[in-house]
Amino acid sequence: MGKQKHLIKFDIILDDCPDNVFRSTSSFPVLMRKPWNTDVTGLLSVNNLEDFLQLIHQIRSTIIRISQPLHKPSVIALVGPSGSGKTEWMNALIKEASFVRPTSYTTNPNNSINHQYISHEEFDKINFFGRTMYGGYGYGTKEDIKELINCGYCQRKPLQPCL
């Protein structure tokens, strides 16, 4: 998402960087515990996927009881480096009927399980909502994510920080 994060109101974010969690404007910023952040206190935190799923269920049931639903559209951003388990977490979360996963595109022919493969030429022609290059391959989400958001669908999207 890069510099366009202000376009979406996040209800829940999960990040292992304490600075990102503290600065977040989301309703429920959550810290994923890792060896480098064990001394951080004063915020919601989880140790594993089961903890995070339980926390989401607690948040949703509390919101239902106090009659304040999640913002529609709702976005849960899973942020972390390659191999940190974002896709596994996202797939576990997608099992709930009210969430969808926007289509991601890549120029990497070996990564078509989680992304739709397109050529470099096609990639360069598309106006992506968010895009990045990693390992010489392009990754992006098309503008059609806005249609899902405007229809009120809840989104789940794994994000990789790019420095």
PDB file of C-alpha atoms in Angstrom:
ATOM      1  CA  MET A   1       0.000   0.000   0.000  1.00  0.00           C
ATOM      2  CA  GLY A   2       2.979   2.267   0.423  1.00  0.00           C
ATOM      3  CA  LYS A   3       1.978   5.898   0.791  1.00  0.00           C
ATOM      4  CA  GLN A   4      -1.763   5.290   0.285  1.00  0.00           C
ATOM      5  CA  LYS A   5      -2.505   3.832   3.734  1.00  0.00           C
ATOM      6  CA  HIS A   6      -4.498   6.954   4.620  1.00  0.00           C
ATOM      7  CA  LEU A   7      -7.149   5.942   2.046  1.00  0.00           C
ATOM      8  CA  ILE A   8      -8.422   3.070   4.189  1.00  0.00           C
ATOM      9  CA  LYS A   9      -9.534   3.057   7.824  1.00  0.00           C
ATOM     10  CA  PHE A  10      -8.047  -0.051   9.419  1.00  0.00           C
ATOM     11  CA  ASP A  11     -10.087  -1.578  12.226  1.00  0.00           C
ATOM     12  CA  ILE A  12      -7.426  -4.099  13.206  1.00  0.00           C
ATOM     13  CA  ILE A  13      -3.742  -4.192  12.328  1.00  0.00           C
ATOM     14  CA  LEU A  14      -1.224  -6.857  13.283  1.00  0.00           C
ATOM     15  CA  ASP A  15       2.459  -5.933  13.157  1.00  0.00           C
ATOM     16  CA  ASP A  16       5.620  -7.058  14.911  1.00  0.00           C
ATOM     17  CA  CYS A  17       7.125  -3.553  14.917  1.00  0.00           C
ATOM     18  CA  PRO A  18       6.150  -1.683  18.122  1.00  0.00           C
ATOM     19  CA  ASP A  19       6.582   1.734  16.462  1.00  0.00           C
ATOM     20  CA  ASN A  20       4.050   0.830  13.754  1.00  0.00           C
ATOM     21  CA  VAL A  21       1.575  -0.407  16.371  1.00  0.00           C
ATOM     22  CA  PHE A  22       1.967   2.677  18.592  1.00  0.00           C
ATOM     23  CA  ARG A  23       1.591   5.074  15.621  1.00  0.00           C
ATOM     24  CA  SER A  24      -1.362   3.237  14.112  1.00  0.00           C
ATOM     25  CA  THR A  25      -4.697   5.031  13.809  1.00  0.00           C
ATOM     26  CA  SER A  26      -6.585   1.721  13.721  1.00  0.00           C
ATOM     27  CA  SER A  27      -9.224   0.965  16.327  1.00  0.00           C
ATOM     28  CA  PHE A  28      -7.368  -2.148  17.506  1.00  0.00           C
ATOM     29  CA  PRO A  29      -3.601  -2.102  16.876  1.00  0.00           C
ATOM     30  CA  VAL A  30      -2.109  -5.481  17.850  1.00  0.00           C
ATOM     31  CA  LEU A  31       1.546  -6.378  18.384  1.00  0.00           C
ATOM     32  CA  MET A  32       2.741  -9.805  17.222  1.00  0.00           C
ATOM     33  CA  ARG A  33       5.194 -10.934  19.893  1.00  0.00           C
ATOM     34  CA  LYS A  34       8.695 -11.715  18.640  1.00  0.00           C
ATOM     35  CA  PRO A  35      12.025 -12.010  20.491  1.00  0.00           C
ATOM     36  CA  TRP A  36      12.884  -8.381  19.682  1.00  0.00           C
ATOM     37  CA  ASN A  37       9.714  -6.880  21.225  1.00  0.00           C
ATOM     38  CA  THR A  38       9.128  -8.913  24.409  1.00  0.00           C
ATOM     39  CA  ASP A  39       9.754  -5.926  26.690  1.00  0.00           C
ATOM     40  CA  VAL A  40       7.093  -3.727  25.025  1.00  0.00           C
ATOM     41  CA  THR A  41       4.004  -3.172  27.194  1.00  0.00           C
ATOM     42  CA  GLY A  42       0.834  -1.117  27.163  1.00  0.00           C
ATOM     43  CA  LEU A  43      -0.840  -2.488  24.037  1.00  0.00           C
ATOM     44  CA  LEU A  44      -2.765  -5.466  22.721  1.00  0.00           C
ATOM     45  CA  SER A  45      -0.423  -8.312  21.804  1.00  0.00           C
ATOM     46  CA  VAL A  46      -0.609 -11.932  20.664  1.00  0.00           C
ATOM     47  CA  ASN A  47       1.901 -14.771  20.573  1.00  0.00           C
ATOM     48  CA  ASN A  48       0.510 -16.908  17.737  1.00  0.00           C
ATOM     49  CA  LEU A  49      -2.276 -17.389  15.216  1.00  0.00           C
ATOM     50  CA  GLU A  50      -4.689 -18.947  17.720  1.00  0.00           C
ATOM     51  CA  ASP A  51      -4.274 -15.944  20.041  1.00  0.00           C
ATOM     52  CA  PHE A  52      -4.962 -13.554  17.162  1.00  0.00           C
ATOM     53  CA  LEU A  53      -8.070 -15.450  16.029  1.00  0.00           C
ATOM     54  CA  GLN A  54      -9.361 -15.490  19.614  1.00  0.00           C
ATOM     55  CA  LEU A  55      -8.711 -11.753  19.930  1.00  0.00           C
ATOM     56  CA  ILE A  56     -10.634 -11.048  16.706  1.00  0.00           C
ATOM     57  CA  HIS A  57     -13.560 -13.131  17.964  1.00  0.00           C
ATOM     58  CA  GLN A  58     -13.480 -11.239  21.277  1.00  0.00           C
ATOM     59  CA  ILE A  59     -13.401  -7.879  19.489  1.00  0.00           C
ATOM     60  CA  ARG A  60     -16.258  -8.845  17.181  1.00  0.00           C
ATOM     61  CA  SER A  61     -18.436 -10.226  19.986  1.00  0.00           C
ATOM     62  CA  THR A  62     -17.784  -7.152  22.137  1.00  0.00           C
ATOM     63  CA  ILE A  63     -18.667  -4.842  19.259  1.00  0.00           C
ATOM     64  CA  ILE A  64     -21.881  -6.771  18.626  1.00  0.00           C
ATOM     65  CA  ARG A  65     -22.841  -6.506  22.310  1.00  0.00           C
ATOM     66  CA  ILE A  66     -22.313  -2.748  22.367  1.00  0.00           C
ATOM     67  CA  SER A  67     -23.955  -2.303  18.948  1.00  0.00           C
ATOM     68  CA  GLN A  68     -20.969  -0.702  17.262  1.00  0.00           C
ATOM     69  CA  PRO A  69     -20.102  -2.777  14.198  1.00  0.00           C
ATOM     70  CA  LEU A  70     -16.702  -2.758  12.538  1.00  0.00           C
ATOM     71  CA  HIS A  71     -16.368   0.012  10.018  1.00  0.00           C
ATOM     72  CA  LYS A  72     -17.640  -1.006   6.602  1.00  0.00           C
ATOM     73  CA  PRO A  73     -15.545  -1.580   4.727  1.00  0.00           C
ATOM     74  CA  SER A  74     -13.228  -3.203   7.203  1.00  0.00           C
ATOM     75  CA  VAL A  75      -9.594  -3.987   6.523  1.00  0.00           C
ATOM     76  CA  ILE A  76      -7.293  -6.205   8.517  1.00  0.00           C
ATOM     77  CA  ALA A  77      -3.681  -5.563   7.516  1.00  0.00           C
ATOM     78  CA  LEU A  78      -1.177  -8.326   8.192  1.00  0.00           C
ATOM     79  CA  VAL A  79       2.272  -6.767   7.917  1.00  0.00           C
ATOM     80  CA  GLY A  80       5.541  -8.659   8.055  1.00  0.00           C
ATOM     81  CA  PRO A  81       8.595  -9.783   6.139  1.00  0.00           C
ATOM     82  CA  SER A  82       8.607 -12.615   3.631  1.00  0.00           C
ATOM     83  CA  GLY A  83       8.088 -15.962   5.322  1.00  0.00           C
ATOM     84  CA  SER A  84       6.551 -14.530   8.504  1.00  0.00           C
ATOM     85  CA  GLY A  85       3.239 -16.357   8.013  1.00  0.00           C
ATOM     86  CA  LYS A  86       1.034 -13.554   6.636  1.00  0.00           C
ATOM     87  CA  THR A  87      -0.588 -15.805   4.027  1.00  0.00           C
ATOM     88  CA  GLU A  88      -1.232 -18.601   6.536  1.00  0.00           C
ATOM     89  CA  TRP A  89      -2.881 -16.142   8.916  1.00  0.00           C
ATOM     90  CA  MET A  90      -4.892 -14.578   6.113  1.00  0.00           C
ATOM     91  CA  ASN A  91      -6.167 -17.961   4.903  1.00  0.00           C
ATOM     92  CA  ALA A  92      -7.245 -18.847   8.450  1.00  0.00           C
ATOM     93  CA  LEU A  93      -9.065 -15.521   8.777  1.00  0.00           C
ATOM     94  CA  ILE A  94     -10.753 -15.827   5.370  1.00  0.00           C
ATOM     95  CA  LYS A  95     -12.796 -18.777   6.626  1.00  0.00           C
ATOM     96  CA  GLU A  96     -15.221 -16.217   8.073  1.00  0.00           C
ATOM     97  CA  ALA A  97     -17.918 -15.451   5.503  1.00  0.00           C
ATOM     98  CA  SER A  98     -17.877 -11.669   5.818  1.00  0.00           C
ATOM     99  CA  PHE A  99     -14.335 -11.292   4.493  1.00  0.00           C
ATOM    100  CA  VAL A 100     -12.871 -11.529   0.998  1.00  0.00           C
ATOM    101  CA  ARG A 101      -9.342 -11.483  -0.351  1.00  0.00           C
ATOM    102  CA  PRO A 102      -8.605  -9.041  -3.163  1.00  0.00           C
ATOM    103  CA  THR A 103      -6.752 -10.477  -6.143  1.00  0.00           C
ATOM    104  CA  SER A 104      -3.007  -9.907  -6.139  1.00  0.00           C
ATOM    105  CA  TYR A 105      -0.910 -10.044  -9.288  1.00  0.00           C
ATOM    106  CA  THR A 106       2.734 -10.981  -9.840  1.00  0.00           C
ATOM    107  CA  THR A 107       5.255 -11.327 -12.630  1.00  0.00           C
ATOM    108  CA  ASN A 108       6.766 -14.299 -10.756  1.00  0.00           C
ATOM    109  CA  PRO A 109       5.579 -17.479 -12.513  1.00  0.00           C
ATOM    110  CA  ASN A 110       6.607 -19.549  -9.475  1.00  0.00           C
ATOM    111  CA  ASN A 111       4.301 -17.650  -7.101  1.00  0.00           C
ATOM    112  CA  SER A 112       0.927 -18.186  -8.748  1.00  0.00           C
ATOM    113  CA  ILE A 113      -0.619 -19.974  -5.746  1.00  0.00           C
ATOM    114  CA  ASN A 114      -1.271 -16.730  -3.854  1.00  0.00           C
ATOM    115  CA  HIS A 115      -1.145 -14.363  -6.827  1.00  0.00           C
ATOM    116  CA  GLN A 116      -2.405 -14.279 -10.390  1.00  0.00           C
ATOM    117  CA  TYR A 117       0.531 -14.460 -12.807  1.00  0.00           C
ATOM    118  CA  ILE A 118       0.841 -11.774 -15.511  1.00  0.00           C
ATOM    119  CA  SER A 119       3.709 -10.824 -17.819  1.00  0.00           C
ATOM    120  CA  HIS A 120       6.075  -7.925 -17.113  1.00  0.00           C
ATOM    121  CA  GLU A 121       4.490  -6.089 -20.067  1.00  0.00           C
ATOM    122  CA  GLU A 122       0.974  -6.489 -18.633  1.00  0.00           C
ATOM    123  CA  PHE A 123       2.216  -5.495 -15.177  1.00  0.00           C
ATOM    124  CA  ASP A 124       3.699  -2.246 -16.500  1.00  0.00           C
ATOM    125  CA  LYS A 125       0.384  -1.302 -18.181  1.00  0.00           C
ATOM    126  CA  ILE A 126      -1.856  -1.760 -15.130  1.00  0.00           C
ATOM    127  CA  ASN A 127      -2.699   1.109 -12.775  1.00  0.00           C
ATOM    128  CA  PHE A 128      -2.228  -0.684  -9.454  1.00  0.00           C
ATOM    129  CA  PHE A 129      -3.677   0.519  -6.160  1.00  0.00           C
ATOM    130  CA  GLY A 130      -0.479  -0.715  -4.529  1.00  0.00           C
ATOM    131  CA  ARG A 131       2.614  -2.233  -6.105  1.00  0.00           C
ATOM    132  CA  THR A 132       6.136  -3.282  -5.197  1.00  0.00           C
ATOM    133  CA  MET A 133       9.156  -5.026  -6.675  1.00  0.00           C
ATOM    134  CA  TYR A 134      10.724  -7.897  -4.760  1.00  0.00           C
ATOM    135  CA  GLY A 135      13.471 -10.185  -6.039  1.00  0.00           C
ATOM    136  CA  GLY A 136      13.125  -8.739  -9.529  1.00  0.00           C
ATOM    137  CA  TYR A 137       9.408  -9.551  -9.719  1.00  0.00           C
ATOM    138  CA  GLY A 138       6.461  -7.177  -9.583  1.00  0.00           C
ATOM    139  CA  TYR A 139       3.612  -7.608  -7.097  1.00  0.00           C
ATOM    140  CA  GLY A 140       0.468  -5.494  -7.061  1.00  0.00           C
ATOM    141  CA  THR A 141      -3.218  -5.114  -6.280  1.00  0.00           C
ATOM    142  CA  LYS A 142      -5.356  -3.555  -8.980  1.00  0.00           C
ATOM    143  CA  GLU A 143      -7.719  -0.648  -8.576  1.00  0.00           C
ATOM    144  CA  ASP A 144     -10.615  -3.159  -8.351  1.00  0.00           C
ATOM    145  CA  ILE A 145      -9.901  -3.340  -4.615  1.00  0.00           C
ATOM    146  CA  LYS A 146     -11.738  -0.002  -4.427  1.00  0.00           C
ATOM    147  CA  GLU A 147     -14.876  -1.660  -5.857  1.00  0.00           C
ATOM    148  CA  LEU A 148     -14.797  -4.273  -3.089  1.00  0.00           C
ATOM    149  CA  ILE A 149     -14.311  -1.555  -0.496  1.00  0.00           C
ATOM    150  CA  ASN A 150     -17.129   0.579  -1.913  1.00  0.00           C
ATOM    151  CA  CYS A 151     -19.450  -2.462  -1.820  1.00  0.00           C
ATOM    152  CA  GLY A 152     -18.799  -2.764   1.912  1.00  0.00           C
ATOM    153  CA  TYR A 153     -16.816  -5.989   1.840  1.00  0.00           C
ATOM    154  CA  CYS A 154     -14.297  -6.626   4.573  1.00  0.00           C
ATOM    155  CA  GLN A 155     -10.769  -7.043   3.254  1.00  0.00           C
ATOM    156  CA  ARG A 156      -7.808  -9.120   4.289  1.00  0.00           C
ATOM    157  CA  LYS A 157      -4.527  -8.368   2.627  1.00  0.00           C
ATOM    158  CA  PRO A 158      -1.013  -9.502   3.519  1.00  0.00           C
ATOM    159  CA  LEU A 159       1.486  -6.657   3.190  1.00  0.00           C
ATOM    160  CA  GLN A 160       5.257  -6.761   3.069  1.00  0.00           C
ATOM    161  CA  PRO A 161       7.189  -3.714   4.207  1.00  0.00           C
ATOM    162  CA  CYS A 162       9.571  -2.450   1.545  1.00  0.00           C
ATOM    163  CA  LEU A 163      12.510  -0.348   2.630  1.00  0.00           C
TER     164      LEU A 163
END
